[in-house]
Short mmCIF file of C-alpha atoms in Angstrom, two decimals:
data_model
loop_
_atom_site.label_atom_id
_atom_site.label_comp_id
_atom_site.label_asym_id
_atom_site.label_seq_id
_atom_site.Cartn_x
_atom_site.Cartn_y
_atom_site.Cartn_z
CA UNK F 1 -13.83 5.05 19.54
CA UNK F 2 -12.38 5.76 16.13
CA UNK F 3 -14.41 8.63 14.67
CA UNK F 4 -17.01 7.01 12.35
CA UNK F 5 -18.13 10.42 11.07
CA UNK F 6 -14.73 11.17 9.55
CA UNK F 7 -14.53 7.67 8.11
CA UNK F 8 -18.01 7.76 6.62
CA UNK F 9 -17.28 11.14 5.09
CA UNK F 10 -14.66 9.36 2.99
CA UNK F 11 -16.77 6.28 2.31
CA UNK F 12 -17.87 7.59 -1.06
CA UNK F 13 -14.24 7.53 -2.16
CA UNK F 14 -14.07 3.91 -1.07
CA UNK F 15 -17.16 2.95 -3.04
CA UNK F 16 -15.85 4.58 -6.19
CA UNK F 17 -12.49 2.93 -5.63
CA UNK F 18 -14.05 -0.51 -5.35
CA UNK F 19 -15.81 -0.04 -8.67
CA UNK F 20 -12.61 1.17 -10.25
CA UNK F 21 -10.73 -1.90 -9.01
CA UNK F 22 -13.25 -4.19 -10.66
CA UNK F 23 -13.11 -2.15 -13.86
CA UNK F 24 -9.32 -2.14 -13.95
CA UNK F 25 -9.15 -5.91 -13.63
CA UNK F 26 -11.88 -6.44 -16.21
CA UNK F 27 -10.06 -4.24 -18.71
CA UNK F 28 -6.56 -5.67 -18.26
CA UNK F 29 -5.49 -5.43 -21.88
CA UNK F 30 -2.47 -4.33 -23.85
CA UNK F 31 -4.26 -1.01 -24.46
CA UNK F 32 -3.65 -0.18 -20.80
CA UNK F 33 0.08 -0.78 -20.96
CA UNK F 34 2.88 1.78 -21.08
CA UNK F 35 5.36 -1.12 -20.97
CA UNK F 36 4.67 -4.58 -22.36
CA UNK F 37 4.47 -6.76 -19.26
CA UNK F 38 2.83 -10.17 -18.93
CA UNK F 39 1.79 -11.49 -15.53
CA UNK F 40 2.22 -14.95 -14.09
CA UNK F 41 -1.20 -15.85 -15.50
CA UNK F 42 -0.09 -14.98 -19.04
CA UNK F 43 -2.31 -11.89 -19.24
CA UNK F 44 -1.18 -8.30 -19.91
CA UNK F 45 -0.45 -6.33 -16.75
CA UNK F 46 -1.93 -2.79 -16.85
CA UNK F 47 0.68 -0.12 -16.18
CA UNK F 48 1.02 3.63 -16.56
CA UNK F 49 3.90 6.06 -16.94
CA UNK F 50 4.51 8.05 -13.77
CA UNK F 51 5.35 11.77 -14.10
CA UNK F 52 8.71 12.47 -12.50
CA UNK F 53 7.34 15.16 -10.22
CA UNK F 54 4.70 12.81 -8.78
CA UNK F 55 7.23 10.03 -8.29
CA UNK F 56 9.33 12.47 -6.29
CA UNK F 57 6.31 13.29 -4.12
CA UNK F 58 6.30 9.68 -2.86
CA UNK F 59 9.76 10.13 -1.34
CA UNK F 60 8.46 12.75 1.08
CA UNK F 61 4.98 11.33 1.58
CA UNK F 62 3.98 11.45 5.27
CA UNK F 63 2.88 8.11 6.67
CA UNK F 64 4.71 5.84 4.22
CA UNK F 65 6.42 2.91 5.95
CA UNK F 66 9.85 2.26 4.47
CA UNK F 67 12.03 -0.82 4.67
CA UNK F 68 15.49 -1.38 3.23
CA UNK F 69 18.47 0.96 2.86
CA UNK F 70 17.72 4.65 2.33
CA UNK F 71 20.28 4.83 -0.48
CA UNK F 72 18.97 1.74 -2.31
CA UNK F 73 19.31 1.80 -6.08
CA UNK F 74 15.79 0.44 -6.58
CA UNK F 75 12.65 1.77 -4.90
CA UNK F 76 9.31 -0.02 -5.02
CA UNK F 77 6.21 1.47 -3.42
CA UNK F 78 3.08 -0.57 -2.81
CA UNK F 79 -0.31 1.13 -2.45
CA UNK F 80 -2.53 -1.27 -0.49
CA UNK F 81 -5.87 -1.77 1.22
CA UNK F 82 -6.07 -3.94 4.34
CA UNK F 83 -9.19 -5.71 3.05
CA UNK F 84 -7.88 -6.41 -0.43
CA UNK F 85 -7.38 -10.20 -0.78
CA UNK F 86 -4.72 -9.70 -3.44
CA UNK F 87 -2.81 -7.40 -1.09
CA UNK F 88 -2.80 -10.17 1.49
CA UNK F 89 -1.55 -12.68 -1.10
CA UNK F 90 1.16 -10.30 -2.31
CA UNK F 91 2.37 -9.21 1.12
CA UNK F 92 4.65 -12.17 1.80
CA UNK F 93 6.22 -11.82 -1.64
CA UNK F 94 7.00 -8.16 -1.02
CA UNK F 95 8.81 -9.12 2.17
CA UNK F 96 10.70 -11.87 0.31
CA UNK F 97 11.86 -9.32 -2.26
CA UNK F 98 13.07 -7.05 0.51
CA UNK F 99 15.08 -9.87 2.11
CA UNK F 100 16.58 -11.11 -1.15
CA UNK F 101 17.51 -7.77 -2.74
CA UNK F 102 19.97 -5.72 -0.75
CA UNK F 103 19.71 -2.84 -3.23
CA UNK F 104 15.91 -2.59 -2.85
CA UNK F 105 13.92 -0.15 -0.72
CA UNK F 106 10.19 -0.78 -0.29
CA UNK F 107 7.54 1.67 0.87
CA UNK F 108 4.03 0.78 2.02
CA UNK F 109 1.34 3.42 1.41
CA UNK F 110 -2.29 3.18 2.48
CA UNK F 111 -4.93 3.42 -0.21
CA UNK F 112 -8.09 2.25 1.63
CA UNK F 113 -10.53 2.43 -1.25
CA UNK F 114 -12.54 -0.72 -0.56
CA UNK F 115 -14.41 -0.03 2.68
CA UNK F 116 -14.76 2.20 5.76
CA UNK F 117 -13.25 -0.71 7.73
CA UNK F 118 -10.08 -0.37 5.69
CA UNK F 119 -9.94 3.32 6.54
CA UNK F 120 -10.29 2.53 10.24
CA UNK F 121 -7.36 0.11 10.11
CA UNK F 122 -5.26 2.55 8.07
CA UNK F 123 -5.82 5.25 10.69
CA UNK F 124 -4.69 2.90 13.45
CA UNK F 125 -1.55 2.03 11.50
CA UNK F 126 -0.73 5.71 10.94
CA UNK F 127 -1.33 6.47 14.61
CA UNK F 128 0.99 3.64 15.62
CA UNK F 129 3.58 4.95 13.18
CA UNK F 130 3.47 8.34 14.90
CA UNK F 131 3.64 6.83 18.38
CA UNK F 132 6.02 3.89 17.97
CA UNK F 133 7.83 4.28 14.66
CA UNK F 134 8.07 2.40 11.37
CA UNK F 135 9.25 -0.96 12.74
CA UNK F 136 6.23 -1.34 15.02
CA UNK F 137 3.80 -0.10 12.35
CA UNK F 138 5.28 -2.65 9.94
CA UNK F 139 4.82 -5.37 12.56
CA UNK F 140 1.16 -4.35 12.88
CA UNK F 141 0.69 -5.03 9.17
CA UNK F 142 2.53 -8.35 9.49
CA UNK F 143 0.20 -9.45 12.28
CA UNK F 144 -3.01 -8.22 10.64
CA UNK F 145 -2.27 -10.09 7.43
CA UNK F 146 -1.36 -13.23 9.38
CA UNK F 147 -4.94 -13.79 10.57
CA UNK F 148 -7.97 -14.47 8.34
CA UNK F 149 -11.07 -12.33 8.10
CA UNK F 150 -11.99 -8.72 7.71
CA UNK F 151 -9.68 -6.08 9.14
CA UNK F 152 -11.22 -3.06 10.84
CA UNK F 153 -10.36 -0.46 13.47
CA UNK F 154 -11.11 -2.58 16.55
CA UNK F 155 -9.05 -5.51 15.24
CA UNK F 156 -6.16 -3.17 14.42
CA UNK F 157 -6.42 -1.63 17.90
CA UNK F 158 -6.29 -5.10 19.47
CA UNK F 159 -3.06 -5.84 17.60
CA UNK F 160 -1.60 -2.44 18.47
CA UNK F 161 -2.22 -3.23 22.15
CA UNK F 162 -0.43 -6.57 21.74
CA UNK F 163 2.53 -4.62 20.38
CA UNK F 164 2.73 -2.61 23.60
CA UNK F 165 0.83 0.51 22.57
CA UNK F 166 -1.75 2.15 24.80
CA UNK F 167 -5.09 1.46 23.13
CA UNK F 168 -6.72 4.73 24.20
CA UNK F 169 -3.72 6.76 23.08
CA UNK F 170 -3.71 5.05 19.68
CA UNK F 171 -7.44 5.79 19.33
CA UNK F 172 -6.89 9.43 20.25
CA UNK F 173 -4.11 9.88 17.70
CA UNK F 174 -6.02 7.92 15.03
CA UNK F 175 -8.91 10.38 15.39
CA UNK F 176 -6.64 13.41 15.17
CA UNK F 177 -6.13 15.93 12.40
CA UNK F 178 -2.55 14.80 11.69
CA UNK F 179 -3.65 11.27 10.80
CA UNK F 180 -6.55 12.60 8.72
CA UNK F 181 -4.11 14.74 6.76
CA UNK F 182 -1.64 11.89 6.21
CA UNK F 183 -4.31 9.51 4.98
CA UNK F 184 -5.86 12.15 2.75
CA UNK F 185 -2.48 12.92 1.15
CA UNK F 186 -1.80 9.23 0.55
CA UNK F 187 -5.14 8.67 -1.15
CA UNK F 188 -4.92 11.88 -3.19
CA UNK F 189 -1.47 10.94 -4.46
CA UNK F 190 -2.72 7.48 -5.45
CA UNK F 191 -5.56 9.09 -7.38
CA UNK F 192 -3.16 11.55 -9.06
CA UNK F 193 -0.97 8.64 -10.14
CA UNK F 194 -3.96 6.90 -11.74
CA UNK F 195 -3.87 4.06 -9.21
CA UNK F 196 -7.33 2.52 -9.24
CA UNK F 197 -6.51 -1.04 -8.14
CA UNK F 198 -5.07 -2.58 -4.99
CA UNK F 199 -2.39 -3.58 -4.66
CA UNK F 200 -0.55 -1.32 -7.09
CA UNK F 201 3.16 -0.67 -7.33
CA UNK F 202 5.26 2.31 -8.33
CA UNK F 203 8.68 1.23 -9.60
CA UNK F 204 10.94 1.94 -12.55
CA UNK F 205 9.02 5.02 -13.66
CA UNK F 206 5.69 3.19 -13.89
CA UNK F 207 2.61 2.35 -11.86
CA UNK F 208 1.77 -1.36 -12.08
CA UNK F 209 -1.96 -1.80 -11.47
CA UNK F 210 -2.82 -4.98 -9.63
CA UNK F 211 -0.71 -7.89 -8.41
CA UNK F 212 1.07 -9.49 -11.40
CA UNK F 213 2.18 -12.57 -9.47
CA UNK F 214 5.39 -13.36 -7.58
CA UNK F 215 7.52 -14.26 -10.59
CA UNK F 216 6.52 -11.19 -12.57
CA UNK F 217 7.00 -8.87 -9.60
CA UNK F 218 10.49 -10.29 -9.07
CA UNK F 219 11.21 -9.86 -12.79
CA UNK F 220 10.03 -6.24 -12.64
CA UNK F 221 12.52 -5.57 -9.85
CA UNK F 222 15.28 -7.31 -11.83
CA UNK F 223 14.45 -5.31 -14.97
CA UNK F 224 14.51 -2.07 -13.01
CA UNK F 225 17.97 -2.99 -11.77
CA UNK F 226 19.16 -3.85 -15.29
CA UNK F 227 17.72 -1.06 -17.40
CA UNK F 228 15.85 1.34 -15.11
CA UNK F 229 12.36 0.35 -16.30
CA UNK F 230 9.95 -2.49 -15.55
CA UNK F 231 10.50 -4.06 -18.98
CA UNK F 232 13.87 -4.23 -20.75
#
């Protein structure tokens, strides 16, 4: 079984993260904006400037799942939690952006701040990434978001098995030190970037906190192409 002791040791981080998500959404005001961006709902979208050195850390972050050309002019990184309803809503739009923008590279980074169940699923995904590669790990996320309900370790293991992975081997790797280290680095980087909401996006020198809606996210990508920032 996936090691509950390791997961519960991180559960305090998840509880704090959940509170921070609620706070970030409640305080979505212009005061929290580095760039003036309005979401699809007409409300200000919180965003922060990203230090160059931390943005560079994302490029080499272990466990990130990348899609799109390696030399793409635009890079967008989503920090997500498997049990975040807004992440589920945004996931299809992220894939649409990847299909429609040939100069876009997208990275998916775990930030399981909402529950121990999210951490279980993240560990399974990282184990599958180690065992089967990025394409299969990406397919795991596709399949998990395609079904309703809570996502936890056992559900993620069931999907991994459907993708041809050996369930016991995935469990073994998920409980290993390498996966612990990868997940810890992902969550620590998110915290260093000031990312307190899921989903959040790093693009155009900024962290966008929360899902701004499909039209705004597409506009952010277009602005980054045009002027190098999320708002021209």
